Amino acid sequence: MKNVWDVVCAGFRGVVILALAFTLSGGALGQTKEKTEPKIAAKTKPGPVDPGVRGGSAGVGGPLKGLTADETAFFVDGMARFAEVESVTKGANNGLGPRFNSNQCLSCHSQPEAGGSSPAENPLIAVATLNGAKNKVPWFITAKGPVREARFVHGANGAGDGEVHDLFVITGRADAAGCNITQPDFLPAGNPLTGKGGNPNIIFRIPTPVFGAGLIESIPDSAILANKQANATVKSAMGIYGHANAFLSGNVNRNANDGTISRFGWKAQNKSLLLFSSEAYNVEMGVTNQLFTQERDETPGCLFNATPEDTLHFTVAAGSSGGSSAAVLSDIEGFSNFMRMLAPPAPAAATPSSEKGRATFAKIGCAHCHTPSLTTGPMIASGSSTSPSVALSNQKANLYSDLLVHHMGKGLADGITQGGAGPDEFRTAPLWGVGQRVFFLHDGRTSNLVEAIREHWSHGSEANRVIEHFNKLSVGEKQEVIDFLRSL
């Protein structure tokens, strides 16, 4: 399989380069460089320094170890679908819009490889006007800023909203003749990175990485709940709670239908990878599918395809890629297979500094929420309900998350409730792979890990006591914690 995999990876990198070529050709559309006045350096106390995105091999983007030949084939098929570019009509993959944020999964999940988070070069600049589209790039989307979706806290009538309001429309595109709808009004503008001073009704979300997502999906509810109860006295003394009420801090976000634990998304709002995939396909690209069957905008003149646009294929075209078995699948099933069998990030080799930082990370209380590891269930099916997957069963997932939702305080609150996660509650973000991420926190407000840590402190945050402990560390000890995080 090695030679086949090398060929697949080489071709896939070509797709990435092609997808980003538009962006790399220039700066943000319609933006001008601002003049900056020279500043006199102020005397500040020395502090820890984030060295930035870790160099070297990405160590991600490949399949889980131990996959069967069939599992690997379906992984490769899903990976190819993950990179496919959507068109409205007349293309190989139709269904884009009428409203959308981007035109492929890869554009949002490419740092440092397919399945990651927002890349350093923002591909949305090029997507905005691709194929004749007449979109204006919103003020919070910049060439060097994060890929973002926008949600409105309140609707036009003042009632709670919380939905994604897509950045772009298909108006003007050559493959959408006759459609005439307008983008949402995102003004007034503010700071393009932090959002400060801008429209207070808009909150941002950046893409969550999906490395190791199959392992996360395979962790039993009982393991999550047992971990929640572990060291409960110590956690409570630090203001970290775990109550049975789903609307109280530290509790899991439960699926409203069956009561099981949801675990994907910034607020753990999605139960499974299939749901995660289908919602993103519909919300981020406008592609209807068998879980989200209607267009989000049904304006006459802007509907071009039969719906749902993504379905199972009862009749497989001759010569379809991936073999007849994989070709039967819908895209959302292909995406799910790719993410389910995508390997977790490999950490960098340990150094004396990173190992000291690891110990300090646990000592000051970070590990109470960022649990170093959880174990998947003993019999996890993947492609066979009678033969459990070796790659997914009884595997230690070093995710650095408890998969619970916690109050993060006024400073990080986004004012939106999803399931049992309230306006200031978020899932503990898994930290595996954080060493190679460019943007941090749910809205991508910073590229600096030191700032990201400090942002955890605000009125009402469960992390306050931990941050107080961090602040009392020596500069050297703080640096060791940063070095540890960048090693993950």
Tab-separated table of C-alpha atoms in Angstrom:
chain	number	residue	atom	x	y	z
A	1	MET	CA	0.000	0.000	0.000
A	2	LYS	CA	3.043	2.270	0.473
A	3	ASN	CA	3.495	3.088	-3.207
A	4	VAL	CA	-0.213	3.780	-3.669
A	5	TRP	CA	-0.217	6.025	-0.612
A	6	ASP	CA	2.785	7.995	-1.880
A	7	VAL	CA	0.996	8.595	-5.189
A	8	VAL	CA	-2.191	9.671	-3.418
A	9	CYS	CA	-0.324	12.099	-1.164
A	10	ALA	CA	1.578	13.606	-4.090
A	11	GLY	CA	-1.617	14.158	-6.062
A	12	PHE	CA	-3.374	15.539	-3.020
A	13	ARG	CA	-0.643	18.085	-2.405
A	14	GLY	CA	-1.186	19.216	-5.986
A	15	VAL	CA	-4.835	19.886	-5.204
A	16	VAL	CA	-3.823	21.907	-2.153
A	17	ILE	CA	-1.405	24.001	-4.196
A	18	LEU	CA	-4.040	24.582	-6.873
A	19	ALA	CA	-6.665	25.536	-4.310
A	20	LEU	CA	-4.367	28.092	-2.701
A	21	ALA	CA	-2.881	29.475	-5.897
A	22	PHE	CA	-5.583	32.122	-6.195
A	23	THR	CA	-4.823	33.388	-2.713
A	24	LEU	CA	-1.075	33.418	-3.035
A	25	SER	CA	-1.279	35.586	-6.144
A	26	GLY	CA	-2.168	38.689	-4.198
A	27	GLY	CA	-3.446	40.396	-1.085
A	28	ALA	CA	-6.937	40.910	0.238
A	29	LEU	CA	-9.424	42.085	-2.364
A	30	GLY	CA	-10.286	45.745	-2.132
A	31	GLN	CA	-7.953	46.362	0.794
A	32	THR	CA	-5.112	48.857	0.951
A	33	LYS	CA	-2.083	48.818	3.139
A	34	GLU	CA	-2.315	51.160	6.080
A	35	LYS	CA	0.575	53.414	6.969
A	36	THR	CA	2.104	52.565	10.311
A	37	GLU	CA	3.878	55.074	12.488
A	38	PRO	CA	7.130	54.011	14.145
A	39	LYS	CA	6.621	53.230	17.797
A	40	ILE	CA	9.023	53.689	20.674
A	41	ALA	CA	9.536	50.388	22.395
A	42	ALA	CA	8.110	50.460	25.896
A	43	LYS	CA	9.955	48.880	28.788
A	44	THR	CA	8.157	45.713	29.695
A	45	LYS	CA	8.872	42.863	32.037
A	46	PRO	CA	10.353	39.841	30.321
A	47	GLY	CA	7.863	37.073	29.758
A	48	PRO	CA	7.402	33.782	27.975
A	49	VAL	CA	7.574	33.807	24.181
A	50	ASP	CA	5.529	31.695	21.824
A	51	PRO	CA	8.058	30.452	19.254
A	52	GLY	CA	5.268	30.081	16.698
A	53	VAL	CA	4.170	27.183	14.547
A	54	ARG	CA	6.442	24.220	15.122
A	55	GLY	CA	8.650	23.373	12.177
A	56	GLY	CA	9.671	20.002	10.854
A	57	SER	CA	7.462	17.236	9.556
A	58	ALA	CA	3.741	17.783	9.984
A	59	GLY	CA	3.348	14.271	11.337
A	60	VAL	CA	-0.351	14.281	10.421
A	61	GLY	CA	-2.643	13.728	7.468
A	62	GLY	CA	-2.174	9.984	7.136
A	63	PRO	CA	-4.358	7.054	8.163
A	64	LEU	CA	-4.550	5.380	11.557
A	65	LYS	CA	-2.136	2.556	12.191
A	66	GLY	CA	-3.600	-0.904	11.878
A	67	LEU	CA	-6.225	-0.240	9.211
A	68	THR	CA	-7.227	-3.123	6.983
A	69	ALA	CA	-6.825	-2.871	3.223
A	70	ASP	CA	-10.554	-2.134	2.898
A	71	GLU	CA	-10.444	0.559	5.581
A	72	THR	CA	-7.442	2.148	3.866
A	73	ALA	CA	-9.248	2.159	0.512
A	74	PHE	CA	-12.240	3.944	1.999
A	75	PHE	CA	-9.913	6.391	3.781
A	76	VAL	CA	-8.227	7.263	0.478
A	77	ASP	CA	-11.625	7.698	-1.180
A	78	GLY	CA	-12.796	10.029	1.592
A	79	MET	CA	-9.565	11.999	1.455
A	80	ALA	CA	-10.070	12.640	-2.261
A	81	ARG	CA	-13.641	13.836	-1.666
A	82	PHE	CA	-12.360	16.129	1.111
A	83	ALA	CA	-10.336	18.005	-1.525
A	84	GLU	CA	-12.979	18.189	-4.255
A	85	VAL	CA	-14.086	21.673	-5.298
A	86	GLU	CA	-17.835	22.275	-5.515
A	87	SER	CA	-19.582	24.110	-8.353
A	88	VAL	CA	-23.168	25.327	-8.565
A	89	THR	CA	-23.813	23.552	-11.869
A	90	LYS	CA	-21.890	22.187	-14.863
A	91	GLY	CA	-19.046	20.820	-12.750
A	92	ALA	CA	-17.830	17.456	-11.524
A	93	ASN	CA	-19.340	18.190	-8.098
A	94	ASN	CA	-22.476	20.332	-8.136
A	95	GLY	CA	-24.502	21.877	-5.350
A	96	LEU	CA	-22.596	24.932	-4.115
A	97	GLY	CA	-24.786	27.635	-2.589
A	98	PRO	CA	-27.015	29.588	-2.935
A	99	ARG	CA	-25.166	30.775	0.204
A	100	PHE	CA	-21.788	29.440	1.239
A	101	ASN	CA	-18.545	30.083	3.100
A	102	SER	CA	-16.177	28.089	0.904
A	103	ASN	CA	-16.178	25.533	-1.888
A	104	GLN	CA	-14.228	22.593	-0.452
A	105	CYS	CA	-13.545	20.986	2.932
A	106	LEU	CA	-9.801	21.306	2.436
A	107	SER	CA	-9.856	25.092	2.160
A	108	CYS	CA	-10.844	25.392	5.831
A	109	HIS	CA	-9.070	22.293	7.167
A	110	SER	CA	-5.550	22.375	5.709
A	111	GLN	CA	-3.111	23.445	8.455
A	112	PRO	CA	-0.688	21.734	8.614
A	113	GLU	CA	-2.236	19.023	6.391
A	114	ALA	CA	-5.680	17.879	5.283
A	115	GLY	CA	-7.900	17.579	8.336
A	116	GLY	CA	-6.327	20.477	10.197
A	117	SER	CA	-7.525	23.986	10.914
A	118	SER	CA	-7.301	27.398	9.270
A	119	PRO	CA	-4.196	27.886	7.097
A	120	ALA	CA	-1.903	30.899	7.365
A	121	GLU	CA	-2.899	32.086	3.875
A	122	ASN	CA	-6.659	32.654	3.840
A	123	PRO	CA	-8.241	30.928	0.805
A	124	LEU	CA	-11.574	32.731	1.238
A	125	ILE	CA	-10.171	35.857	-0.435
A	126	ALA	CA	-10.028	34.033	-3.757
A	127	VAL	CA	-13.246	32.058	-3.217
A	128	ALA	CA	-15.233	35.301	-2.863
A	129	THR	CA	-14.942	36.218	-6.553
A	130	LEU	CA	-14.238	32.838	-8.104
A	131	ASN	CA	-16.001	32.104	-11.410
A	132	GLY	CA	-17.389	35.630	-11.714
A	133	ALA	CA	-18.995	35.937	-8.267
A	134	LYS	CA	-19.533	39.520	-7.113
A	135	ASN	CA	-19.001	39.086	-3.390
A	136	LYS	CA	-17.244	41.655	-1.248
A	137	VAL	CA	-14.792	40.217	1.262
A	138	PRO	CA	-16.133	40.888	4.784
A	139	TRP	CA	-13.993	43.070	7.025
A	140	PHE	CA	-13.081	40.171	9.351
A	141	ILE	CA	-11.679	38.028	6.523
A	142	THR	CA	-8.112	39.037	5.660
A	143	ALA	CA	-5.283	37.489	3.654
A	144	LYS	CA	-3.268	36.609	6.760
A	145	GLY	CA	-6.204	36.114	9.114
A	146	PRO	CA	-8.144	32.958	9.969
A	147	VAL	CA	-10.872	31.279	7.983
A	148	ARG	CA	-14.079	32.163	9.830
A	149	GLU	CA	-17.783	31.592	9.814
A	150	ALA	CA	-20.099	34.298	11.157
A	151	ARG	CA	-23.042	33.768	13.488
A	152	PHE	CA	-25.583	36.365	14.538
A	153	VAL	CA	-26.429	36.486	18.227
A	154	HIS	CA	-29.860	38.020	17.541
A	155	GLY	CA	-32.105	38.064	14.501
A	156	ALA	CA	-33.608	41.147	12.880
A	157	ASN	CA	-36.607	40.900	15.225
A	158	GLY	CA	-34.405	40.849	18.315
A	159	ALA	CA	-35.017	37.193	19.084
A	160	GLY	CA	-32.132	34.807	19.642
A	161	ASP	CA	-30.478	33.612	16.439
A	162	GLY	CA	-27.164	31.762	16.745
A	163	GLU	CA	-27.222	30.460	13.168
A	164	VAL	CA	-24.385	30.629	10.667
A	165	HIS	CA	-24.896	33.490	8.203
A	166	ASP	CA	-22.832	32.548	5.189
A	167	LEU	CA	-20.292	35.051	3.933
A	168	PHE	CA	-20.864	34.631	0.197
A	169	VAL	CA	-23.595	34.137	-2.412
A	170	ILE	CA	-23.534	32.647	-5.925
A	171	THR	CA	-24.780	35.840	-7.601
A	172	GLY	CA	-22.685	36.640	-10.683
A	173	ARG	CA	-21.094	33.210	-11.017
A	174	ALA	CA	-21.025	31.786	-14.538
A	175	ASP	CA	-22.560	28.553	-13.258
A	176	ALA	CA	-25.473	30.336	-11.528
A	177	ALA	CA	-27.031	32.470	-14.257
A	178	GLY	CA	-30.098	34.383	-13.138
A	179	CYS	CA	-29.539	34.163	-9.378
A	180	ASN	CA	-29.671	37.537	-7.656
A	181	ILE	CA	-29.354	37.536	-3.887
A	182	THR	CA	-27.190	39.668	-1.606
A	183	GLN	CA	-24.682	38.998	1.121
A	184	PRO	CA	-25.599	39.641	4.763
A	185	ASP	CA	-24.774	43.043	6.221
A	186	PHE	CA	-21.731	42.532	8.446
A	187	LEU	CA	-21.075	46.232	9.107
A	188	PRO	CA	-19.950	48.221	11.027
A	189	ALA	CA	-16.375	47.026	10.678
A	190	GLY	CA	-13.948	46.609	13.545
A	191	ASN	CA	-10.522	45.204	14.213
A	192	PRO	CA	-10.213	42.438	11.587
A	193	LEU	CA	-8.431	40.042	13.941
A	194	THR	CA	-10.073	40.560	17.329
A	195	GLY	CA	-13.413	41.888	16.061
A	196	LYS	CA	-13.334	44.676	18.657
A	197	GLY	CA	-15.201	47.781	17.621
A	198	GLY	CA	-17.167	45.913	14.977
A	199	ASN	CA	-20.779	44.767	14.746
A	200	PRO	CA	-21.536	43.468	18.277
A	201	ASN	CA	-24.195	41.103	16.909
A	202	ILE	CA	-21.626	38.993	15.042
A	203	ILE	CA	-19.467	36.276	16.583
A	204	PHE	CA	-16.875	34.211	14.784
A	205	ARG	CA	-15.890	30.558	14.729
A	206	ILE	CA	-12.794	29.052	13.132
A	207	PRO	CA	-12.549	25.453	11.866
A	208	THR	CA	-11.842	22.740	14.434
A	209	PRO	CA	-9.148	20.216	13.453
A	210	VAL	CA	-10.394	16.667	12.840
A	211	PHE	CA	-7.157	14.741	13.348
A	212	GLY	CA	-7.880	11.656	15.414
A	213	ALA	CA	-11.609	12.342	15.207
A	214	GLY	CA	-12.431	8.651	14.895
A	215	LEU	CA	-10.735	7.971	18.215
A	216	ILE	CA	-12.748	10.751	19.851
A	217	GLU	CA	-15.949	9.341	18.377
A	218	SER	CA	-15.032	5.922	19.796
A	219	ILE	CA	-14.574	6.977	23.432
A	220	PRO	CA	-17.445	5.520	25.525
A	221	ASP	CA	-19.745	7.883	27.400
A	222	SER	CA	-18.873	5.966	30.565
A	223	ALA	CA	-15.191	6.863	30.173
A	224	ILE	CA	-16.024	10.566	29.801
A	225	LEU	CA	-18.300	10.506	32.853
A	226	ALA	CA	-15.786	8.562	34.957
A	227	ASN	CA	-13.103	11.102	34.080
A	228	LYS	CA	-15.479	13.900	35.061
A	229	GLN	CA	-15.819	12.389	38.530
A	230	ALA	CA	-12.101	11.786	38.968
A	231	ASN	CA	-10.458	14.222	41.404
A	232	ALA	CA	-13.840	15.892	41.884
A	233	THR	CA	-12.855	17.412	45.243
A	234	VAL	CA	-9.713	19.001	43.831
A	235	LYS	CA	-11.573	20.273	40.770
A	236	SER	CA	-14.345	21.764	42.877
A	237	ALA	CA	-11.830	23.598	45.063
A	238	MET	CA	-10.433	25.197	41.894
A	239	GLY	CA	-13.874	26.223	40.635
A	240	ILE	CA	-14.081	23.440	38.052
A	241	TYR	CA	-17.448	21.736	38.374
A	242	GLY	CA	-19.187	18.644	37.117
A	243	HIS	CA	-22.891	18.739	37.810
A	244	ALA	CA	-25.596	16.447	36.508
A	245	ASN	CA	-27.630	19.329	35.093
A	246	ALA	CA	-26.667	19.748	31.435
A	247	PHE	CA	-26.917	23.526	31.761
A	248	LEU	CA	-24.394	23.735	34.601
A	249	SER	CA	-20.672	24.063	34.078
A	250	GLY	CA	-18.404	21.143	33.485
A	251	ASN	CA	-21.167	18.877	32.260
A	252	VAL	CA	-21.293	17.062	28.996
A	253	ASN	CA	-23.399	18.428	26.179
A	254	ARG	CA	-25.977	15.687	25.607
A	255	ASN	CA	-27.782	14.867	22.403
A	256	ALA	CA	-31.419	15.907	22.863
A	257	ASN	CA	-32.760	12.783	21.150
A	258	ASP	CA	-31.069	9.870	22.886
A	259	GLY	CA	-29.318	11.526	25.832
A	260	THR	CA	-25.841	10.356	24.825
A	261	ILE	CA	-22.806	12.633	24.896
A	262	SER	CA	-22.145	15.005	21.997
A	263	ARG	CA	-18.483	15.776	21.410
A	264	PHE	CA	-17.739	17.553	18.115
A	265	GLY	CA	-17.687	21.294	17.470
A	266	TRP	CA	-16.734	24.253	19.638
A	267	LYS	CA	-19.674	23.606	21.957
A	268	ALA	CA	-19.726	19.824	21.517
A	269	GLN	CA	-22.951	20.376	19.602
A	270	ASN	CA	-22.586	17.491	17.145
A	271	LYS	CA	-22.988	13.884	18.186
A	272	SER	CA	-21.200	12.006	15.385
A	273	LEU	CA	-18.825	12.499	12.484
A	274	LEU	CA	-21.640	11.807	10.028
A	275	LEU	CA	-23.713	14.601	11.565
A	276	PHE	CA	-20.669	16.858	11.722
A	277	SER	CA	-19.957	16.224	8.024
A	278	SER	CA	-23.504	16.642	6.794
A	279	GLU	CA	-24.100	19.857	8.702
A	280	ALA	CA	-20.845	21.368	7.422
A	281	TYR	CA	-21.618	20.327	3.839
A	282	ASN	CA	-24.956	22.115	4.048
A	283	VAL	CA	-24.038	25.108	6.205
A	284	GLU	CA	-20.529	25.863	4.950
A	285	MET	CA	-20.938	24.971	1.260
A	286	GLY	CA	-24.692	25.004	0.751
A	287	VAL	CA	-24.806	21.388	-0.431
A	288	THR	CA	-28.021	19.644	0.578
A	289	ASN	CA	-27.684	16.023	1.634
A	290	GLN	CA	-29.636	13.182	3.146
A	291	LEU	CA	-29.387	14.589	6.676
A	292	PHE	CA	-29.987	18.238	5.713
A	293	THR	CA	-32.333	17.924	2.761
A	294	GLN	CA	-33.527	21.492	2.077
A	295	GLU	CA	-31.674	24.523	0.771
A	296	ARG	CA	-31.099	27.182	3.429
A	297	ASP	CA	-32.178	29.841	0.916
A	298	GLU	CA	-34.994	28.912	-1.486
A	299	THR	CA	-35.088	32.173	-3.459
A	300	PRO	CA	-36.590	31.532	-6.930
A	301	GLY	CA	-33.970	31.734	-9.629
A	302	CYS	CA	-31.221	30.444	-7.317
A	303	LEU	CA	-32.198	26.776	-7.197
A	304	PHE	CA	-30.555	24.734	-9.931
A	305	ASN	CA	-30.310	21.126	-8.783
A	306	ALA	CA	-32.524	18.331	-7.547
A	307	THR	CA	-32.367	18.022	-3.771
A	308	PRO	CA	-30.768	16.586	-1.825
A	309	GLU	CA	-27.757	17.244	-3.986
A	310	ASP	CA	-25.583	14.668	-2.231
A	311	THR	CA	-27.048	11.162	-2.047
A	312	LEU	CA	-26.153	7.517	-2.159
A	313	HIS	CA	-25.402	6.311	-5.693
A	314	PHE	CA	-27.511	3.281	-6.550
A	315	THR	CA	-26.040	3.223	-10.043
A	316	VAL	CA	-22.268	3.566	-10.185
A	317	ALA	CA	-20.649	4.968	-13.318
A	318	ALA	CA	-18.054	2.769	-14.995
A	319	GLY	CA	-14.520	3.671	-14.014
A	320	SER	CA	-15.532	5.478	-10.806
A	321	SER	CA	-12.619	6.116	-8.473
A	322	GLY	CA	-12.313	4.135	-5.283
A	323	GLY	CA	-13.888	0.963	-6.687
A	324	SER	CA	-17.560	0.143	-6.835
A	325	SER	CA	-17.953	-0.199	-3.048
A	326	ALA	CA	-16.730	3.308	-2.161
A	327	ALA	CA	-18.383	4.836	-5.235
A	328	VAL	CA	-21.811	3.924	-3.855
A	329	LEU	CA	-21.324	6.230	-0.877
A	330	SER	CA	-22.544	9.798	-0.583
A	331	ASP	CA	-19.974	12.529	0.032
A	332	ILE	CA	-20.983	12.954	3.673
A	333	GLU	CA	-20.237	9.272	4.245
A	334	GLY	CA	-16.927	9.656	2.427
A	335	PHE	CA	-15.987	12.682	4.560
A	336	SER	CA	-16.905	10.727	7.696
A	337	ASN	CA	-14.744	7.765	6.681
A	338	PHE	CA	-11.768	10.052	6.066
A	339	MET	CA	-12.093	11.748	9.450
A	340	ARG	CA	-12.867	8.512	11.295
A	341	MET	CA	-9.695	6.838	10.039
A	342	LEU	CA	-7.477	9.938	10.130
A	343	ALA	CA	-4.531	9.509	12.500
A	344	PRO	CA	-4.011	11.845	15.469
A	345	PRO	CA	-1.096	14.292	15.446
A	346	ALA	CA	2.335	12.943	16.353
A	347	PRO	CA	4.076	15.088	18.983
A	348	ALA	CA	7.624	16.326	18.560
A	349	ALA	CA	10.483	14.598	20.324
A	350	ALA	CA	10.577	15.516	24.001
A	351	THR	CA	13.149	18.017	25.251
A	352	PRO	CA	14.144	18.830	28.850
A	353	SER	CA	12.127	22.056	28.598
A	354	SER	CA	8.995	20.434	27.169
A	355	GLU	CA	9.096	17.630	29.758
A	356	LYS	CA	9.348	20.137	32.608
A	357	GLY	CA	6.494	22.038	31.012
A	358	ARG	CA	4.408	18.872	30.849
A	359	ALA	CA	4.812	18.390	34.607
A	360	THR	CA	4.014	22.032	35.340
A	361	PHE	CA	0.969	21.883	33.049
A	362	ALA	CA	-0.444	19.136	35.265
A	363	LYS	CA	0.713	20.678	38.559
A	364	ILE	CA	-1.036	24.027	38.069
A	365	GLY	CA	-4.319	22.353	37.097
A	366	CYS	CA	-4.479	22.578	33.303
A	367	ALA	CA	-4.898	18.818	33.077
A	368	HIS	CA	-8.136	18.895	35.101
A	369	CYS	CA	-9.906	19.970	31.915
A	370	HIS	CA	-7.268	19.159	29.298
A	371	THR	CA	-7.215	15.482	30.265
A	372	PRO	CA	-4.068	13.945	28.730
A	373	SER	CA	-5.730	10.761	27.485
A	374	LEU	CA	-8.923	8.737	27.271
A	375	THR	CA	-9.328	5.216	25.892
A	376	THR	CA	-11.654	4.106	23.113
A	377	GLY	CA	-14.185	1.321	23.546
A	378	PRO	CA	-13.194	-2.359	23.374
A	379	MET	CA	-15.175	-3.163	20.221
A	380	ILE	CA	-15.538	-0.330	17.699
A	381	ALA	CA	-16.996	-1.213	14.318
A	382	SER	CA	-15.696	0.271	11.081
A	383	GLY	CA	-16.940	-1.344	7.905
A	384	SER	CA	-18.047	-4.505	9.684
A	385	SER	CA	-20.499	-4.940	12.544
A	386	THR	CA	-19.062	-8.372	13.351
A	387	SER	CA	-15.302	-7.707	13.162
A	388	PRO	CA	-14.240	-4.738	15.335
A	389	SER	CA	-11.660	-2.358	13.904
A	390	VAL	CA	-8.211	-2.959	15.379
A	391	ALA	CA	-7.287	0.648	14.587
A	392	LEU	CA	-10.188	2.098	16.595
A	393	SER	CA	-10.710	-0.410	19.425
A	394	ASN	CA	-8.908	-0.198	22.786
A	395	GLN	CA	-6.783	2.718	21.619
A	396	LYS	CA	-5.312	5.380	23.868
A	397	ALA	CA	-6.290	8.810	22.577
A	398	ASN	CA	-3.835	11.459	23.798
A	399	LEU	CA	-6.251	14.269	23.028
A	400	TYR	CA	-5.756	16.579	26.053
A	401	SER	CA	-9.475	17.180	26.523
A	402	ASP	CA	-12.219	15.958	28.849
A	403	LEU	CA	-14.799	16.568	26.060
A	404	LEU	CA	-16.940	18.460	28.583
A	405	VAL	CA	-18.330	21.965	28.253
A	406	HIS	CA	-17.198	24.577	30.767
A	407	HIS	CA	-17.982	28.189	31.616
A	408	MET	CA	-15.177	30.252	30.123
A	409	GLY	CA	-16.350	33.611	31.404
A	410	LYS	CA	-17.350	36.960	30.015
A	411	GLY	CA	-14.151	37.445	28.007
A	412	LEU	CA	-14.694	34.434	25.761
A	413	ALA	CA	-18.498	34.313	25.839
A	414	ASP	CA	-20.131	34.413	22.417
A	415	GLY	CA	-23.739	34.782	23.590
A	416	ILE	CA	-24.904	31.649	21.773
A	417	THR	CA	-26.478	28.513	23.232
A	418	GLN	CA	-26.151	25.163	21.471
A	419	GLY	CA	-27.768	22.196	23.148
A	420	GLY	CA	-26.730	22.243	26.802
A	421	ALA	CA	-23.785	24.593	26.172
A	422	GLY	CA	-24.722	28.104	27.234
A	423	PRO	CA	-23.550	31.558	26.102
A	424	ASP	CA	-20.142	31.353	27.782
A	425	GLU	CA	-19.629	27.582	27.633
A	426	PHE	CA	-17.295	25.739	25.309
A	427	ARG	CA	-15.978	22.231	24.913
A	428	THR	CA	-12.449	21.784	26.226
A	429	ALA	CA	-10.511	22.062	22.979
A	430	PRO	CA	-8.289	19.004	22.338
A	431	LEU	CA	-4.664	20.142	22.390
A	432	TRP	CA	-3.079	17.403	20.324
A	433	GLY	CA	-1.597	19.125	17.294
A	434	VAL	CA	-1.682	22.578	18.911
A	435	GLY	CA	2.026	22.980	18.202
A	436	GLN	CA	1.305	23.400	14.499
A	437	ARG	CA	-1.808	25.557	14.672
A	438	VAL	CA	-1.713	29.154	13.508
A	439	PHE	CA	-4.840	30.559	15.191
A	440	PHE	CA	-6.271	29.970	18.654
A	441	LEU	CA	-9.528	30.153	20.604
A	442	HIS	CA	-12.968	29.700	19.068
A	443	ASP	CA	-12.831	32.906	17.038
A	444	GLY	CA	-9.153	32.897	16.057
A	445	ARG	CA	-8.534	36.174	17.840
A	446	THR	CA	-4.852	35.447	18.441
A	447	SER	CA	-1.923	33.553	16.952
A	448	ASN	CA	0.003	33.692	20.215
A	449	LEU	CA	-0.276	30.826	22.695
A	450	VAL	CA	0.683	33.069	25.605
A	451	GLU	CA	-2.203	35.396	24.800
A	452	ALA	CA	-4.528	32.432	24.321
A	453	ILE	CA	-3.720	31.222	27.837
A	454	ARG	CA	-4.321	34.646	29.331
A	455	GLU	CA	-7.657	34.929	27.526
A	456	HIS	CA	-8.886	32.009	29.651
A	457	TRP	CA	-9.116	34.400	32.604
A	458	SER	CA	-12.205	36.580	32.912
A	459	HIS	CA	-15.196	37.048	35.176
A	460	GLY	CA	-17.038	33.748	35.536
A	461	SER	CA	-14.388	31.522	33.953
A	462	GLU	CA	-13.712	28.113	35.455
A	463	ALA	CA	-10.091	28.515	34.398
A	464	ASN	CA	-9.426	31.526	36.624
A	465	ARG	CA	-7.685	29.622	39.436
A	466	VAL	CA	-5.510	27.771	36.929
A	467	ILE	CA	-4.511	31.018	35.228
A	468	GLU	CA	-3.671	32.528	38.614
A	469	HIS	CA	-1.344	29.582	39.190
A	470	PHE	CA	0.186	30.110	35.743
A	471	ASN	CA	0.755	33.801	36.448
A	472	LYS	CA	2.679	32.954	39.640
A	473	LEU	CA	5.173	30.793	37.760
A	474	SER	CA	8.625	32.117	36.987
A	475	VAL	CA	9.287	33.276	33.435
A	476	GLY	CA	11.311	30.131	32.870
A	477	GLU	CA	8.513	27.872	34.082
A	478	LYS	CA	5.990	29.650	31.876
A	479	GLN	CA	8.303	29.223	28.905
A	480	GLU	CA	8.534	25.500	29.617
A	481	VAL	CA	4.733	25.230	29.523
A	482	ILE	CA	4.681	27.023	26.155
A	483	ASP	CA	7.443	24.753	24.874
A	484	PHE	CA	5.438	21.719	25.977
A	485	LEU	CA	2.300	22.947	24.186
A	486	ARG	CA	4.219	23.651	20.989
A	487	SER	CA	5.612	20.108	21.163
A	488	LEU	CA	2.122	18.585	20.965
